[in-house]
Coordinates of C-alpha atoms in Angstrom, one line a residue:
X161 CA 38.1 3.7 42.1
X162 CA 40.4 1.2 42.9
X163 CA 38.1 -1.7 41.6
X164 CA 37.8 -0.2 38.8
X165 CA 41.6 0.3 38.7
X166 CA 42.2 -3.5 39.6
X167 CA 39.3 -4.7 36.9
X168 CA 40.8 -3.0 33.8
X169 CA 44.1 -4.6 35.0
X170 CA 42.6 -7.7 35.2
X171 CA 40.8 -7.5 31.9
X172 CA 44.0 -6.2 30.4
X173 CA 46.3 -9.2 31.6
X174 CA 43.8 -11.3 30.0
X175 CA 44.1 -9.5 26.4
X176 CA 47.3 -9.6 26.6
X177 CA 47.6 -13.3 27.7
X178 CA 45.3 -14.3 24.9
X179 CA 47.2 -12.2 22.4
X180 CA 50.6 -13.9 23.1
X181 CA 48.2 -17.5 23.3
X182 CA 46.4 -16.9 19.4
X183 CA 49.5 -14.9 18.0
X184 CA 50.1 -16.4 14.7
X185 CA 53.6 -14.7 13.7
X186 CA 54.9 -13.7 10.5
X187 CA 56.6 -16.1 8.4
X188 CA 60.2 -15.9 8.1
X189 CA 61.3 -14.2 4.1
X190 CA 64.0 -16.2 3.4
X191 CA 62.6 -19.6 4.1
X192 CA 59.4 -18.9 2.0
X193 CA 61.6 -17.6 -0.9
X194 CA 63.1 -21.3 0.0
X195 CA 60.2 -23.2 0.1
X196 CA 57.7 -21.6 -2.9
X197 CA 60.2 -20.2 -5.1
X198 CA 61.5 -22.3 -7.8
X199 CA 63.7 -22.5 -10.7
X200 CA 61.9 -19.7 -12.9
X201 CA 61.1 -17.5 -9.8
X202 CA 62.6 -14.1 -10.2
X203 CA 62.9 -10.9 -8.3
X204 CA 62.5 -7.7 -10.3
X205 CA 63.6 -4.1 -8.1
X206 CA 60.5 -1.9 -8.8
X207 CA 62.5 1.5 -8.3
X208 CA 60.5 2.3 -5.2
X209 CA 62.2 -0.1 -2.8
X210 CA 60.3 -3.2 -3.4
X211 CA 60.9 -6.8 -5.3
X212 CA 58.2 -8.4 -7.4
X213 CA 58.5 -11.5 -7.9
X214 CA 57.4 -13.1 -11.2
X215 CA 57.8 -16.1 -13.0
X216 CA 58.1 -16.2 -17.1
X217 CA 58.5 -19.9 -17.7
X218 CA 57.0 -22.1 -21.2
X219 CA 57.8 -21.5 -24.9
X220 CA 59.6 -18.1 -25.7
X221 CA 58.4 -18.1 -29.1
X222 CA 54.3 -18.0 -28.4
X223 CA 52.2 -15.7 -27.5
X224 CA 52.4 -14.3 -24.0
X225 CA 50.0 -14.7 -21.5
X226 CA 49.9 -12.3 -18.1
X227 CA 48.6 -14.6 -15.2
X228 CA 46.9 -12.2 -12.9
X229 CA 45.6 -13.9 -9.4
X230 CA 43.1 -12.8 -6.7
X231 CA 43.1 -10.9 -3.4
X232 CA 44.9 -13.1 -0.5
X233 CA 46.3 -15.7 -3.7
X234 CA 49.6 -16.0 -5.3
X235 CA 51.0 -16.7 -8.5
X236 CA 51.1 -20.3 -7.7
X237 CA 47.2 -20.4 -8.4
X238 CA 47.8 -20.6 -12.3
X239 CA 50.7 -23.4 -12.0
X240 CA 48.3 -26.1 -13.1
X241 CA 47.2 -24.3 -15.8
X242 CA 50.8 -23.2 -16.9
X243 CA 51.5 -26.7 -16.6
X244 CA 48.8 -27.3 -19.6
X245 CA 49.8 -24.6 -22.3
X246 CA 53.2 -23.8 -21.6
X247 CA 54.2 -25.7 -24.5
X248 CA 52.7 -23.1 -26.8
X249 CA 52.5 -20.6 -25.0
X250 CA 55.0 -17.9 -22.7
X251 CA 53.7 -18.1 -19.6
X252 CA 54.3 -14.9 -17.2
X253 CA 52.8 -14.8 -14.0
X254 CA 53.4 -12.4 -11.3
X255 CA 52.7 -12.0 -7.2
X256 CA 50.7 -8.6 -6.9
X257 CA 52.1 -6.2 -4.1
X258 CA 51.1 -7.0 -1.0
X259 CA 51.2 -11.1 -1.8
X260 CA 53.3 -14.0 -2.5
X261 CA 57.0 -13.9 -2.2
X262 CA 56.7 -9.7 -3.5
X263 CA 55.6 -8.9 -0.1
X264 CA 54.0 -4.8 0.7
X265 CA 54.5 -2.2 -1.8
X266 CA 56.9 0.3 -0.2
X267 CA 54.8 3.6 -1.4
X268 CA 51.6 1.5 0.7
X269 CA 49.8 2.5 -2.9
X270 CA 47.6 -0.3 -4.0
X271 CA 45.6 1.2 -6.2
X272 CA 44.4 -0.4 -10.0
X273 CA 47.2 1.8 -11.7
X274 CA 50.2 0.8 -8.8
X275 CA 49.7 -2.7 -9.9
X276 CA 49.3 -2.3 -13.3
X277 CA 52.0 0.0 -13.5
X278 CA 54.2 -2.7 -11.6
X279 CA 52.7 -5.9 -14.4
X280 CA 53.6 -3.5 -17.3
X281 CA 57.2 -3.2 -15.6
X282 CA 57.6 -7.3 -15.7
X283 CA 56.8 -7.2 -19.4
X284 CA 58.5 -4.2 -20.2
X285 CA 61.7 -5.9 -18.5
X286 CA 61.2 -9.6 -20.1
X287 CA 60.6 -7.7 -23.3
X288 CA 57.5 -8.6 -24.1
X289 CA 55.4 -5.5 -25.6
X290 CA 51.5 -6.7 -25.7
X291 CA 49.9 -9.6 -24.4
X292 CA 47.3 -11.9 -23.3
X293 CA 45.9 -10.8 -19.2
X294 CA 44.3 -13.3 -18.1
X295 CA 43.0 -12.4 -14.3
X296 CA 40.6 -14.1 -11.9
X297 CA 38.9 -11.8 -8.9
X298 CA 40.6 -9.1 -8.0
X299 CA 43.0 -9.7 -11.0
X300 CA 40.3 -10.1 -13.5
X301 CA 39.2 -6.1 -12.0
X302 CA 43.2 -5.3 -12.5
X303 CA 42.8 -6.8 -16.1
X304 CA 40.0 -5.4 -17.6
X305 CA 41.0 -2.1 -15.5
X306 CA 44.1 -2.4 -17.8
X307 CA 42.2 -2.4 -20.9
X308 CA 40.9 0.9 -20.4
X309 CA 44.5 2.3 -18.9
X310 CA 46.8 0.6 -21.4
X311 CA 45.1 -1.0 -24.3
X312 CA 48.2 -0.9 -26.4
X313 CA 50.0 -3.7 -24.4
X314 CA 46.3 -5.6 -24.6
X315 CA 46.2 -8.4 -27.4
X316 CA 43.0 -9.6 -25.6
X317 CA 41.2 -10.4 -22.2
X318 CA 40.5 -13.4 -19.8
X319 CA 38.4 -12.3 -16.6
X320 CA 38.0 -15.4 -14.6
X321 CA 35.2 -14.8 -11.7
X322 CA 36.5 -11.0 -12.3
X323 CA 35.0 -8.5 -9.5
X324 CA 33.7 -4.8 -10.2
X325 CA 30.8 -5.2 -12.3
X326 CA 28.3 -2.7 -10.6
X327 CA 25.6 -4.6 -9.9
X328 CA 21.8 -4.6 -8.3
X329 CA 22.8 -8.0 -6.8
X330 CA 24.2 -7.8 -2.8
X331 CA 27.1 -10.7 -2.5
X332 CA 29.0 -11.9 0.8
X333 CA 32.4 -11.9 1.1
X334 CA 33.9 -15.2 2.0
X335 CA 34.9 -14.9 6.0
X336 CA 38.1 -14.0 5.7
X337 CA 37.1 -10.7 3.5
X338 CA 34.5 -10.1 6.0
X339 CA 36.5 -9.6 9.1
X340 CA 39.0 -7.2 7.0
X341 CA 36.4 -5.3 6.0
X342 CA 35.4 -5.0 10.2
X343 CA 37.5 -2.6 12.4
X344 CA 38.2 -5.4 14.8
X345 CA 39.3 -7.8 12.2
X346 CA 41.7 -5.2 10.8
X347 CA 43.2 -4.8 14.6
X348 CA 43.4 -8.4 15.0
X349 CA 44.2 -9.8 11.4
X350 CA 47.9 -8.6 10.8
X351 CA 48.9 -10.4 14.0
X352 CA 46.4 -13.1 14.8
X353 CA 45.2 -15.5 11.3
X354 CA 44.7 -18.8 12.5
X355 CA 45.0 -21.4 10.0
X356 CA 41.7 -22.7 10.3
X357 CA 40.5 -19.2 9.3
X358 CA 42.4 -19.5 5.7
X359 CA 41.5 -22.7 5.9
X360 CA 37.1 -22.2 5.7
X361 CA 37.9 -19.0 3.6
X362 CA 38.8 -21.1 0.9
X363 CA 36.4 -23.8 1.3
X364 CA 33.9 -20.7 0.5
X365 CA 36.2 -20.0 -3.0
X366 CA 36.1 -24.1 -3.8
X367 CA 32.7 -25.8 -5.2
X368 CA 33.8 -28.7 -4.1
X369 CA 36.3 -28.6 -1.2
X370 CA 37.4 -31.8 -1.2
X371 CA 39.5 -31.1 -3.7
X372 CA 41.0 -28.8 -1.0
X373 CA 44.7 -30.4 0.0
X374 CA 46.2 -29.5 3.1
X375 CA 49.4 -28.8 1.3
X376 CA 47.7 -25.8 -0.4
X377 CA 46.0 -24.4 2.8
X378 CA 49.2 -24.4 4.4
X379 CA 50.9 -22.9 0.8
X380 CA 48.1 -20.1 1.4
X381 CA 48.3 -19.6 5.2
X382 CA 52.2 -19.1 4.9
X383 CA 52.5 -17.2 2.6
X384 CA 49.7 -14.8 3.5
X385 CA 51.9 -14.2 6.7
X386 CA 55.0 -13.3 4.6
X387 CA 56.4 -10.5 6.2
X388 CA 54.2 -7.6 5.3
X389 CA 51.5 -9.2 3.5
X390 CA 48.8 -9.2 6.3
X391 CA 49.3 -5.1 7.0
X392 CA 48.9 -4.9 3.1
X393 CA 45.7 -6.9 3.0
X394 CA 44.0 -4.4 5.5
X395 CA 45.4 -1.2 3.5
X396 CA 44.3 -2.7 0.1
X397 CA 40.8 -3.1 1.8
X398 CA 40.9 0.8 2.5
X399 CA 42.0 1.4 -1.4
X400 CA 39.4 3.1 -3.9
X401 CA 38.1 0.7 -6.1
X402 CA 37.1 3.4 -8.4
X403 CA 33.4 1.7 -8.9
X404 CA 32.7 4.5 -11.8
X405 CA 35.3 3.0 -14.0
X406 CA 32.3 0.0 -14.6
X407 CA 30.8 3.1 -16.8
X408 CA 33.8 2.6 -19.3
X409 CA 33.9 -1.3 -19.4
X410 CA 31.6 -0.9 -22.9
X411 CA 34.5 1.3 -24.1
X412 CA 37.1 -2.0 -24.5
X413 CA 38.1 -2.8 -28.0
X414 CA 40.4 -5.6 -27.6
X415 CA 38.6 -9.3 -27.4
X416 CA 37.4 -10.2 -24.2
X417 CA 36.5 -13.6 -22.7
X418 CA 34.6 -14.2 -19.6
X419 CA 35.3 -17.6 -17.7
X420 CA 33.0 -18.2 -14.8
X421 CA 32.2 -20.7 -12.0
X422 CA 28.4 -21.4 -11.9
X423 CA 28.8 -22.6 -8.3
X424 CA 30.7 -19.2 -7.4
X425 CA 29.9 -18.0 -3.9
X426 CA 32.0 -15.0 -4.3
X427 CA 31.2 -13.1 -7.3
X428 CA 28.2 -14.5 -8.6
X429 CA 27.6 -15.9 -12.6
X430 CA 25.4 -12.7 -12.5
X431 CA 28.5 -10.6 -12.5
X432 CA 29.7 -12.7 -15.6
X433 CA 26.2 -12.2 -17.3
X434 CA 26.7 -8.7 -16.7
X435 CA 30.2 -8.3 -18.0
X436 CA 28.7 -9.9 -21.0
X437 CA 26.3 -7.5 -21.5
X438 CA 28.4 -4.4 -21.0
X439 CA 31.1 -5.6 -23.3
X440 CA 30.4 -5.3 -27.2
X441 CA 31.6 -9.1 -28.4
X442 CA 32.5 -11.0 -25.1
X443 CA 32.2 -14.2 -24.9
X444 CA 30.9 -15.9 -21.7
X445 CA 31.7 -19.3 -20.8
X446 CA 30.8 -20.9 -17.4
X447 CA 31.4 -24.4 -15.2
X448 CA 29.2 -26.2 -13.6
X449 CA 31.8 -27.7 -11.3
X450 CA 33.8 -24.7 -10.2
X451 CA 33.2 -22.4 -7.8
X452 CA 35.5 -18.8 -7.4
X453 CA 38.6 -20.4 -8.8
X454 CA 38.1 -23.0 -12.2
X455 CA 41.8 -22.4 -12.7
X456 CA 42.7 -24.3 -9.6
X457 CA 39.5 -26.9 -9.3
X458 CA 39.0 -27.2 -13.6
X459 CA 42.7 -26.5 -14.7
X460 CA 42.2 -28.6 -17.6
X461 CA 38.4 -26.9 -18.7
X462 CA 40.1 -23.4 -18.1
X463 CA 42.9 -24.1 -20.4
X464 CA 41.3 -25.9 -22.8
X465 CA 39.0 -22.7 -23.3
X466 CA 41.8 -20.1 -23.1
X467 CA 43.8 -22.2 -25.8
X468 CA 40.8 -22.5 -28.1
X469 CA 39.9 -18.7 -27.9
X470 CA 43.4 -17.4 -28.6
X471 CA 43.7 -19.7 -31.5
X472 CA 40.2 -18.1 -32.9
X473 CA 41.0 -14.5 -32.1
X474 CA 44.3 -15.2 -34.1
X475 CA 43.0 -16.6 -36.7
X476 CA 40.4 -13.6 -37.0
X477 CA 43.5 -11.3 -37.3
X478 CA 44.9 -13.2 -39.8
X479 CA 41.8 -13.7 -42.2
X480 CA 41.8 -11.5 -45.1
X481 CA 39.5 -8.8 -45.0

């Protein structure tokens, strides 16, 4: 008995030593605000306790765009391609609960409709009553989710690599997904995420990942350890995805463009083909250079694209019948 006493003693010193040894601790609120914030970052009070941050930045006068990012990304994913159309274009992006500089939702709801409802507050609040949601990933499930909740502030959809088509095809999360999804990696994740572990997550989300800076794994290891953000990531992994709202993707009236990476380890071209196929009139355009995120490797492809089609779909409105 008392071996066995001194053993787990010994085996718990040694957790507890390698805990405090791999411990990667949060990141301090203020100084991220500091360091990614800038001059068109603002903080909107959700009425539940939390602050979204969003960004409405280019010209005032075009049509809006809603820039919807991925699981585990950031607003700061669409800067190069705001950088391309803001001069036509408003230009709203926003950090999802549970990301960014907006940090975990207070209510810990992270369901489709909590962030939807919290995107439909940022327009509501720059006034801006229907427009453009362009997502990728987990956004581009968020936008076309949107379509079917509220069509009315709709003019048209962009789903860039977007997940939850239902599909024969198995796909593999990218590492980082993988150990969420695992009881010991949603232990160990909200206190322990090395940087090296961001760092091969997003070489699996690049085609080519040379075009990987350090500056932007550290922009996404940082800010994934905003305070909050980590607890949030394993909570949205227990959220229902509501896989039998794929039934009423056909139902979408508004026009719908599909942007995908060919080279996409993530969420397969398959997904894209299927989107195409359930949605009456979509329009499927794919790179062979990109992998899960054209907007950051292709900025110039993606905008090009997204430029062109809302010219056409606003051209169709305006033709006589």
């Amino acid at each position: 008995m008392k071996k066995f006493i001194r053993t787990t003693l010994v085996v718990l010193v040694l957790l507890g030593a390698a805990f405090l040894m791999f411990r990667t601790p949060d990141t301090d609120r203020e100084a991220m605000i500091a360091k990614y914030g800038n001059e068109a970052s603002q903080f909107l009070d959700d009425g539940n306790g939390g602050q979204i941050h969003y960004r409405d930045e280019g010209n005032k006068d075009g049509p809006a765009i809603m820039l919807i990012h991925g699981a585990n990304s950031l607003l700061q994913t669409w800067e190069p391609v705001v950088g391309l159309l803001d001069d036509k274009y408003r230009m709203i992006s926003v950090d999802l609960y549970g990301h960014g500089l907006t940090g975990p939702n207070p209510t810990g709801n992270y369901s489709a409709d909590a962030n939807i409802a919290a995107i439909v507050k940022v327009l509501d609040h720059v006034g801006v009553d229907e427009a453009y949601w362009v997502g990728n990933s987990m956004g581009g499930w968020l936008t076309w989710r949107a379509g079917l909740a509220v069509p009315e502030r709709t003019a048209g959809l962009v789903l860039i690599d977007a997940s939850g088509a239902q599909t024969d095809e198995q796909i593999k999360p990218y590492l980082g997904a993988r150990l969420a999804q695992s009881a010991i990696g949603q232990l160990l994740l909200p206190e322990i995420t090395p940087r090296f572990l961001v760092k091969s997550s997003l070489e699996e989300n690049f085609a080519q990942p040379e075009r990987l800076t350090e500056e932007l794994v550290d922009r996404y290891w940082e800010l994934l350890r905003f305070p909050g953000n980590r607890q949030a990531a394993v909570d949205r992994g227990k959220a229902d995805r509501e896989p039998e709202k794929w039934a009423d993707v056909g139902t979408l009236k508004m026009p719908v463009l599909l942007l995908w990476g060919e080279q996409d380890k993530v969420i397969p071209l398959s997904h894209g083909k299927a989107f195409e196929a359930a949605i009456p009139g979509a329009t499927l355009i794919s790179y062979a250079d990109a992998g899960h995120l054209p907007m950051e490797e292709t900025p110039e492809q993606v905008a090009r694209d997204i430029g062109n089609w809302i010219e056409s779909v606003t051209s169709e409105e305006q033709a006589p019948n």
